[in-house]
């Protein structure tokens, strides 16, 4: 988590609203909110049962810059129309768990939900130039596609191309712990 927090701190705007897509238990949102207290953070998740856990984390850590969590399926078309425009959108460990079509919808909706000059940060496991770069990645990707062939690691070049097609400028790609990558984009 320290590497993610460092990256987010470097690229986060100095004020505004931030959306975390797929907040899970809520552990990351409170760490992000503590690391970048200038932003008002909006946690979200597709699973209603996780919203309770997120609320518990927020209350336990007493983060007054975190809004109550919202139910959000970020792979459905149109969610950007019913939510605020965000100055930062953070997505961690999601793209390998959705189909290619769902990833494209997610990227389109992120581009629409970002305010002008807004930043998007993605973190997770990705193929590098179409290749899996470690035995751990090969094994994990295989276990995912055995469960559902539509899922699995996405190619880094495809992600860069999809964001570019939607008007987001690639600012940085960083190697992260556990053989993950982070991508940083800015809305033009």
XYZ file of C-alpha atoms in Angstrom:
188
model
C 0.000 0.000 0.000
C 2.821 2.526 0.626
C 3.776 2.526 -3.073
C 0.162 3.183 -4.098
C -0.202 5.992 -1.568
C 3.033 7.587 -2.756
C 1.860 7.478 -6.373
C -1.570 8.905 -5.569
C -0.019 11.703 -3.487
C 2.229 12.680 -6.417
C -0.582 12.916 -8.953
C -3.626 13.910 -6.892
C -5.024 17.399 -7.387
C -4.755 19.827 -4.472
C -8.512 19.964 -3.913
C -11.764 18.526 -5.189
C -13.531 15.187 -5.296
C -12.041 11.720 -5.692
C -13.876 8.507 -6.546
C -12.536 5.092 -5.653
C -14.133 2.459 -7.871
C -14.567 -0.993 -6.294
C -13.620 0.004 -2.754
C -14.034 -3.537 -1.434
C -13.759 -3.672 2.349
C -12.956 0.036 2.715
C -9.403 -0.420 3.952
C -7.857 1.414 0.997
C -10.256 4.377 0.965
C -9.380 5.382 4.523
C -5.654 5.121 3.756
C -6.104 7.190 0.586
C -8.150 9.789 2.474
C -5.459 10.053 5.157
C -2.700 10.355 2.546
C -4.526 13.016 0.505
C -6.719 14.881 3.017
C -7.288 17.823 0.639
C -9.712 15.699 -1.373
C -13.211 14.572 -0.506
C -13.240 10.835 -1.187
C -16.225 8.887 -2.511
C -16.004 5.115 -1.973
C -18.091 2.786 -4.125
C -18.701 -0.877 -4.725
C -20.936 -3.124 -6.803
C -21.666 -5.432 -3.848
C -24.185 -4.023 -1.323
C -22.715 -6.155 1.481
C -19.358 -4.398 1.107
C -20.918 -0.982 1.763
C -21.355 -1.961 5.430
C -17.672 -2.829 5.737
C -16.685 0.451 4.086
C -18.844 2.379 6.588
C -17.176 0.539 9.479
C -13.693 1.461 8.205
C -14.699 5.105 7.746
C -16.201 5.317 11.242
C -13.309 3.475 12.895
C -10.672 5.713 11.298
C -12.802 8.846 11.819
C -12.179 10.171 8.310
C -14.276 13.302 7.822
C -13.133 13.649 4.196
C -14.806 10.384 3.154
C -18.420 10.373 2.009
C -20.798 7.485 2.708
C -20.212 4.695 0.171
C -22.391 4.406 -2.912
C -23.568 1.346 -4.792
C -21.906 1.509 -8.210
C -21.416 -0.993 -10.998
C -18.692 0.839 -12.892
C -18.956 -1.608 -15.797
C -22.483 -0.443 -16.668
C -23.060 2.272 -19.224
C -24.344 5.594 -17.903
C -23.090 5.768 -14.325
C -21.051 8.872 -15.093
C -24.269 10.815 -15.814
C -25.691 10.324 -12.326
C -22.533 11.033 -10.339
C -20.411 14.122 -9.699
C -17.570 15.056 -11.964
C -14.452 13.902 -10.181
C -11.010 15.462 -10.027
C -9.458 12.037 -9.396
C -10.675 8.506 -10.072
C -8.748 5.608 -8.550
C -9.216 1.975 -9.628
C -7.276 -0.843 -7.986
C -7.227 -4.536 -8.870
C -10.353 -4.530 -11.024
C -9.550 -4.748 -14.719
C -8.381 -8.378 -14.623
C -11.714 -9.301 -13.005
C -13.927 -7.866 -15.764
C -14.352 -8.747 -19.423
C -12.788 -6.764 -22.246
C -16.190 -5.233 -23.056
C -16.746 -4.268 -19.413
C -13.247 -2.749 -19.271
C -14.063 -0.622 -22.321
C -17.297 0.594 -20.689
C -15.392 1.340 -17.472
C -12.802 3.400 -19.346
C -15.483 5.276 -21.304
C -17.390 6.100 -18.130
C -14.207 7.187 -16.328
C -13.468 9.580 -19.188
C -16.972 11.052 -18.879
C -16.937 11.230 -15.075
C -13.639 13.123 -14.875
C -13.684 16.897 -14.572
C -11.499 18.852 -17.026
C -7.840 18.178 -16.159
C -8.985 15.347 -13.872
C -6.645 12.451 -13.149
C -7.297 8.703 -13.413
C -5.017 6.199 -11.698
C -5.241 2.458 -12.370
C -3.375 -0.163 -10.383
C -3.193 -3.912 -10.813
C -1.775 -6.826 -12.769
C -1.425 -6.363 -16.534
C 0.242 -8.073 -19.453
C 3.322 -6.226 -20.659
C 3.458 -6.047 -24.450
C 1.082 -9.002 -24.560
C 3.184 -11.177 -22.251
C 2.796 -12.304 -18.661
C 6.057 -11.428 -16.954
C 6.301 -13.863 -14.041
C 5.279 -17.389 -13.108
C 2.985 -15.934 -10.452
C 1.224 -13.855 -13.122
C 0.946 -16.870 -15.432
C -0.598 -18.971 -12.651
C -2.985 -16.233 -11.462
C -4.126 -15.334 -14.998
C -4.692 -19.035 -15.737
C -6.813 -19.475 -12.607
C -8.930 -16.462 -13.596
C -9.578 -17.594 -17.168
C -10.328 -21.147 -16.006
C -13.114 -19.702 -13.855
C -14.342 -17.404 -16.663
C -12.613 -17.210 -20.074
C -13.924 -13.652 -20.620
C -11.823 -12.352 -17.723
C -8.077 -12.106 -17.191
C -5.138 -9.756 -17.436
C -5.465 -6.929 -19.952
C -2.611 -5.846 -22.206
C -0.855 -2.616 -21.205
C -0.839 -1.297 -24.793
C -4.591 -1.885 -25.124
C -5.254 0.075 -21.928
C -3.095 2.974 -23.132
C -4.890 2.974 -26.490
C -8.367 2.879 -24.988
C -7.683 5.834 -22.703
C -6.113 7.800 -25.578
C -9.169 7.149 -27.771
C -11.309 8.711 -25.065
C -9.247 11.880 -24.762
C -7.112 11.030 -21.749
C -3.415 11.752 -21.929
C -1.028 9.117 -20.587
C 1.129 10.765 -17.925
C 3.014 7.835 -16.440
C 3.325 4.065 -16.128
C 5.080 2.744 -13.038
C 6.243 -0.691 -12.014
C 4.755 -1.477 -8.628
C 5.281 -4.143 -5.948
C 4.080 -7.702 -6.597
C 4.767 -7.269 -10.325
C 1.818 -4.882 -10.747
C 1.619 -1.727 -12.844
C 0.093 1.687 -12.274
C -1.116 3.919 -15.076
C -1.762 7.631 -14.658
C -3.941 9.541 -17.129
C -5.185 13.115 -17.349
C -8.301 14.356 -19.085
C -7.475 16.890 -21.808
